[in-house]
DNA sequence: ATTCTAACA
DNA sequence: TGTTAGAA
């Protein structure tokens, strides 16, 4: 409670790694694959919202289930 | 210190 | 997937 944060629930990739248990490399790669869609800061830094974190977790879950980028993309796109 | 992109292995 | 280089 340091007052009020202008940050609703935005994390940098470092926090996302910890929250998703993935490596920054993977998180960036999945984003490039179109699995997630984070915001961008002025310096082009990725800003992952809580929603993105949960999406990354689902992607990780799907990957562990034997799916691949195409399969996850298919699920995410609900096609 | 942390993250970004691009490229290579 | 991991890592490295140089940059912001």
mmCIF file with all atom_site columns, C-alpha atoms (C1' of nucleotides) in Angstrom:
data_model
loop_
_atom_site.group_PDB
_atom_site.id
_atom_site.type_symbol
_atom_site.label_atom_id
_atom_site.label_alt_id
_atom_site.label_comp_id
_atom_site.label_asym_id
_atom_site.label_entity_id
_atom_site.label_seq_id
_atom_site.pdbx_PDB_ins_code
_atom_site.Cartn_x
_atom_site.Cartn_y
_atom_site.Cartn_z
_atom_site.occupancy
_atom_site.B_iso_or_equiv
_atom_site.pdbx_formal_charge
_atom_site.auth_seq_id
_atom_site.auth_comp_id
_atom_site.auth_asym_id
_atom_site.auth_atom_id
_atom_site.pdbx_PDB_model_num
ATOM 1  C CA    . UNK A 1 1  ? 0.000   0.000   0.000   1.00 0.00 ? 1  UNK A CA    1
ATOM 2  C CA    . UNK A 1 2  ? 2.413   2.583   -1.086  1.00 0.00 ? 2  UNK A CA    1
ATOM 3  C CA    . UNK A 1 3  ? -0.465  4.670   -2.260  1.00 0.00 ? 3  UNK A CA    1
ATOM 4  C CA    . UNK A 1 4  ? -2.016  4.076   -5.626  1.00 0.00 ? 4  UNK A CA    1
ATOM 5  C CA    . UNK A 1 5  ? -0.188  2.594   -8.536  1.00 0.00 ? 5  UNK A CA    1
ATOM 6  C CA    . UNK A 1 6  ? -0.862  3.802   -12.060 1.00 0.00 ? 6  UNK A CA    1
ATOM 7  C CA    . UNK A 1 7  ? -0.142  0.168   -12.943 1.00 0.00 ? 7  UNK A CA    1
ATOM 8  C CA    . UNK A 1 8  ? -3.317  -1.865  -12.946 1.00 0.00 ? 8  UNK A CA    1
ATOM 9  C CA    . UNK A 1 9  ? -1.768  -5.303  -13.285 1.00 0.00 ? 9  UNK A CA    1
ATOM 10 C CA    . UNK A 1 10 ? 1.085   -5.006  -15.723 1.00 0.00 ? 10 UNK A CA    1
ATOM 11 C CA    . UNK A 1 11 ? 4.289   -6.980  -15.430 1.00 0.00 ? 11 UNK A CA    1
ATOM 12 C CA    . UNK A 1 12 ? 7.556   -6.993  -17.365 1.00 0.00 ? 12 UNK A CA    1
ATOM 13 C CA    . UNK A 1 13 ? 8.839   -10.174 -18.986 1.00 0.00 ? 13 UNK A CA    1
ATOM 14 C CA    . UNK A 1 14 ? 10.911  -10.968 -15.904 1.00 0.00 ? 14 UNK A CA    1
ATOM 15 C CA    . UNK A 1 15 ? 7.810   -11.141 -13.747 1.00 0.00 ? 15 UNK A CA    1
ATOM 16 C CA    . UNK A 1 16 ? 5.984   -13.002 -16.494 1.00 0.00 ? 16 UNK A CA    1
ATOM 17 C CA    . UNK A 1 17 ? 8.735   -15.616 -16.460 1.00 0.00 ? 17 UNK A CA    1
ATOM 18 C CA    . UNK A 1 18 ? 8.265   -16.168 -12.782 1.00 0.00 ? 18 UNK A CA    1
ATOM 19 C CA    . UNK A 1 19 ? 4.498   -16.218 -13.025 1.00 0.00 ? 19 UNK A CA    1
ATOM 20 C CA    . UNK A 1 20 ? 4.338   -18.505 -16.046 1.00 0.00 ? 20 UNK A CA    1
ATOM 21 C CA    . UNK A 1 21 ? 7.416   -20.620 -15.166 1.00 0.00 ? 21 UNK A CA    1
ATOM 22 C CA    . UNK A 1 22 ? 8.641   -20.021 -18.700 1.00 0.00 ? 22 UNK A CA    1
ATOM 23 C CA    . UNK A 1 23 ? 11.815  -18.387 -19.939 1.00 0.00 ? 23 UNK A CA    1
ATOM 24 C CA    . UNK A 1 24 ? 11.805  -14.964 -21.539 1.00 0.00 ? 24 UNK A CA    1
ATOM 25 C CA    . UNK A 1 25 ? 12.938  -16.648 -24.732 1.00 0.00 ? 25 UNK A CA    1
ATOM 26 C CA    . UNK A 1 26 ? 9.823   -18.793 -24.820 1.00 0.00 ? 26 UNK A CA    1
ATOM 27 C CA    . UNK A 1 27 ? 7.486   -15.992 -23.831 1.00 0.00 ? 27 UNK A CA    1
ATOM 28 C CA    . UNK A 1 28 ? 8.859   -13.815 -26.624 1.00 0.00 ? 28 UNK A CA    1
ATOM 29 C CA    . UNK A 1 29 ? 8.724   -16.689 -29.069 1.00 0.00 ? 29 UNK A CA    1
ATOM 30 C CA    . UNK A 1 30 ? 5.083   -17.480 -28.324 1.00 0.00 ? 30 UNK A CA    1
ATOM 31 C CA    . UNK A 1 31 ? 4.250   -13.847 -28.711 1.00 0.00 ? 31 UNK A CA    1
ATOM 32 C CA    . UNK A 1 32 ? 5.886   -13.852 -32.105 1.00 0.00 ? 32 UNK A CA    1
ATOM 33 C CA    . UNK A 1 33 ? 3.896   -16.962 -32.934 1.00 0.00 ? 33 UNK A CA    1
ATOM 34 C CA    . UNK A 1 34 ? 0.722   -14.978 -32.232 1.00 0.00 ? 34 UNK A CA    1
ATOM 35 C CA    . UNK A 1 35 ? -0.179  -16.826 -29.031 1.00 0.00 ? 35 UNK A CA    1
ATOM 36 C CA    . UNK A 1 36 ? -0.287  -13.647 -26.931 1.00 0.00 ? 36 UNK A CA    1
ATOM 37 C CA    . UNK A 1 37 ? -0.642  -9.937  -27.551 1.00 0.00 ? 37 UNK A CA    1
ATOM 38 C CA    . UNK A 1 38 ? 1.034   -7.794  -24.823 1.00 0.00 ? 38 UNK A CA    1
ATOM 39 C CA    . UNK A 1 39 ? 1.172   -3.999  -24.679 1.00 0.00 ? 39 UNK A CA    1
ATOM 40 C CA    . UNK A 1 40 ? 4.294   -2.030  -25.448 1.00 0.00 ? 40 UNK A CA    1
ATOM 41 C CA    . UNK A 1 41 ? 6.030   0.646   -23.431 1.00 0.00 ? 41 UNK A CA    1
ATOM 42 C CA    . UNK A 1 42 ? 7.788   3.635   -24.918 1.00 0.00 ? 42 UNK A CA    1
ATOM 43 C CA    . UNK A 1 43 ? 11.012  1.699   -25.317 1.00 0.00 ? 43 UNK A CA    1
ATOM 44 C CA    . UNK A 1 44 ? 9.143   -1.197  -26.910 1.00 0.00 ? 44 UNK A CA    1
ATOM 45 C CA    . UNK A 1 45 ? 9.223   -3.221  -23.707 1.00 0.00 ? 45 UNK A CA    1
ATOM 46 C CA    . UNK A 1 46 ? 6.508   -5.843  -23.406 1.00 0.00 ? 46 UNK A CA    1
ATOM 47 C CA    . UNK A 1 47 ? 3.892   -5.157  -20.756 1.00 0.00 ? 47 UNK A CA    1
ATOM 48 C CA    . UNK A 1 48 ? 2.058   -8.311  -19.794 1.00 0.00 ? 48 UNK A CA    1
ATOM 49 C CA    . UNK A 1 49 ? -1.282  -7.843  -18.077 1.00 0.00 ? 49 UNK A CA    1
ATOM 50 C CA    . UNK A 1 50 ? -2.721  -10.411 -15.700 1.00 0.00 ? 50 UNK A CA    1
ATOM 51 C CA    . UNK A 1 51 ? -4.803  -11.681 -18.608 1.00 0.00 ? 51 UNK A CA    1
ATOM 52 C CA    . UNK A 1 52 ? -1.683  -12.242 -20.672 1.00 0.00 ? 52 UNK A CA    1
ATOM 53 C CA    . UNK A 1 53 ? -0.039  -14.075 -17.780 1.00 0.00 ? 53 UNK A CA    1
ATOM 54 C CA    . UNK A 1 54 ? -2.940  -16.468 -17.547 1.00 0.00 ? 54 UNK A CA    1
ATOM 55 C CA    . UNK A 1 55 ? -2.909  -16.938 -21.287 1.00 0.00 ? 55 UNK A CA    1
ATOM 56 C CA    . UNK A 1 56 ? 0.799   -17.811 -21.136 1.00 0.00 ? 56 UNK A CA    1
ATOM 57 C CA    . UNK A 1 57 ? 0.000   -20.363 -18.447 1.00 0.00 ? 57 UNK A CA    1
ATOM 58 C CA    . UNK A 1 58 ? -2.584  -21.979 -20.674 1.00 0.00 ? 58 UNK A CA    1
ATOM 59 C CA    . UNK A 1 59 ? -0.134  -22.041 -23.557 1.00 0.00 ? 59 UNK A CA    1
ATOM 60 C CA    . UNK A 1 60 ? 2.382   -23.786 -21.314 1.00 0.00 ? 60 UNK A CA    1
ATOM 61 C CA    . UNK A 1 61 ? -0.291  -26.263 -20.247 1.00 0.00 ? 61 UNK A CA    1
ATOM 62 C CA    . UNK A 1 62 ? -1.197  -26.986 -23.854 1.00 0.00 ? 62 UNK A CA    1
ATOM 63 C CA    . UNK A 1 63 ? 2.470   -27.441 -24.754 1.00 0.00 ? 63 UNK A CA    1
ATOM 64 C CA    . UNK A 1 64 ? 2.815   -29.978 -21.948 1.00 0.00 ? 64 UNK A CA    1
ATOM 65 C CA    . UNK A 1 65 ? -0.203  -31.791 -23.268 1.00 0.00 ? 65 UNK A CA    1
ATOM 66 C CA    . UNK A 1 66 ? 1.590   -32.462 -26.530 1.00 0.00 ? 66 UNK A CA    1
ATOM 67 C CA    . UNK A 1 67 ? 0.315   -29.530 -28.537 1.00 0.00 ? 67 UNK A CA    1
ATOM 68 C CA    . UNK A 1 68 ? 2.496   -27.365 -30.734 1.00 0.00 ? 68 UNK A CA    1
ATOM 69 C CA    . UNK A 1 69 ? 2.337   -23.718 -31.800 1.00 0.00 ? 69 UNK A CA    1
ATOM 70 C CA    . UNK A 1 70 ? -0.114  -24.539 -34.557 1.00 0.00 ? 70 UNK A CA    1
ATOM 71 C CA    . UNK A 1 71 ? -2.303  -26.526 -32.172 1.00 0.00 ? 71 UNK A CA    1
ATOM 72 C CA    . UNK A 1 72 ? -2.287  -23.832 -29.507 1.00 0.00 ? 72 UNK A CA    1
ATOM 73 C CA    . UNK A 1 73 ? -2.894  -21.162 -32.078 1.00 0.00 ? 73 UNK A CA    1
ATOM 74 C CA    . UNK A 1 74 ? -5.836  -23.190 -33.273 1.00 0.00 ? 74 UNK A CA    1
ATOM 75 C CA    . UNK A 1 75 ? -7.232  -23.373 -29.732 1.00 0.00 ? 75 UNK A CA    1
ATOM 76 C CA    . UNK A 1 76 ? -6.629  -19.710 -29.064 1.00 0.00 ? 76 UNK A CA    1
ATOM 77 C CA    . UNK A 1 77 ? -8.310  -18.768 -32.288 1.00 0.00 ? 77 UNK A CA    1
ATOM 78 C CA    . UNK A 1 78 ? -11.147 -21.194 -31.466 1.00 0.00 ? 78 UNK A CA    1
ATOM 79 C CA    . UNK A 1 79 ? -11.076 -22.532 -34.951 1.00 0.00 ? 79 UNK A CA    1
ATOM 80 C "C1'" . DA  B 2 1  ? 20.057  -3.865  -13.434 1.00 0.00 ? 1  DA  B "C1'" 1
ATOM 81 C "C1'" . DT  B 2 2  ? 16.553  -5.183  -17.097 1.00 0.00 ? 2  DT  B "C1'" 1
ATOM 82 C "C1'" . DT  B 2 3  ? 14.680  -5.718  -21.581 1.00 0.00 ? 3  DT  B "C1'" 1
ATOM 83 C "C1'" . DC  B 2 4  ? 14.696  -5.636  -26.987 1.00 0.00 ? 4  DC  B "C1'" 1
ATOM 84 C "C1'" . DT  B 2 5  ? 15.830  -7.347  -31.615 1.00 0.00 ? 5  DT  B "C1'" 1
ATOM 85 C "C1'" . DA  B 2 6  ? 18.234  -10.403 -34.730 1.00 0.00 ? 6  DA  B "C1'" 1
ATOM 86 C "C1'" . DA  B 2 7  ? 20.767  -14.223 -35.853 1.00 0.00 ? 7  DA  B "C1'" 1
ATOM 87 C "C1'" . DC  B 2 8  ? 23.134  -18.746 -35.145 1.00 0.00 ? 8  DC  B "C1'" 1
ATOM 88 C "C1'" . DA  B 2 9  ? 23.806  -23.363 -33.271 1.00 0.00 ? 9  DA  B "C1'" 1
ATOM 89 C "C1'" . DT  C 3 1  ? 15.426  -23.687 -26.958 1.00 0.00 ? 1  DT  C "C1'" 1
ATOM 90 C "C1'" . DG  C 3 2  ? 19.614  -21.377 -25.515 1.00 0.00 ? 2  DG  C "C1'" 1
ATOM 91 C "C1'" . DT  C 3 3  ? 22.740  -17.903 -26.120 1.00 0.00 ? 3  DT  C "C1'" 1
ATOM 92 C "C1'" . DT  C 3 4  ? 25.257  -13.855 -27.730 1.00 0.00 ? 4  DT  C "C1'" 1
ATOM 93 C "C1'" . DA  C 3 5  ? 25.973  -8.833  -29.503 1.00 0.00 ? 5  DA  C "C1'" 1
ATOM 94 C "C1'" . DG  C 3 6  ? 24.899  -4.275  -29.265 1.00 0.00 ? 6  DG  C "C1'" 1
ATOM 95 C "C1'" . DA  C 3 7  ? 21.408  -0.868  -28.023 1.00 0.00 ? 7  DA  C "C1'" 1
ATOM 96 C "C1'" . DA  C 3 8  ? 17.840  1.687   -25.123 1.00 0.00 ? 8  DA  C "C1'" 1
#
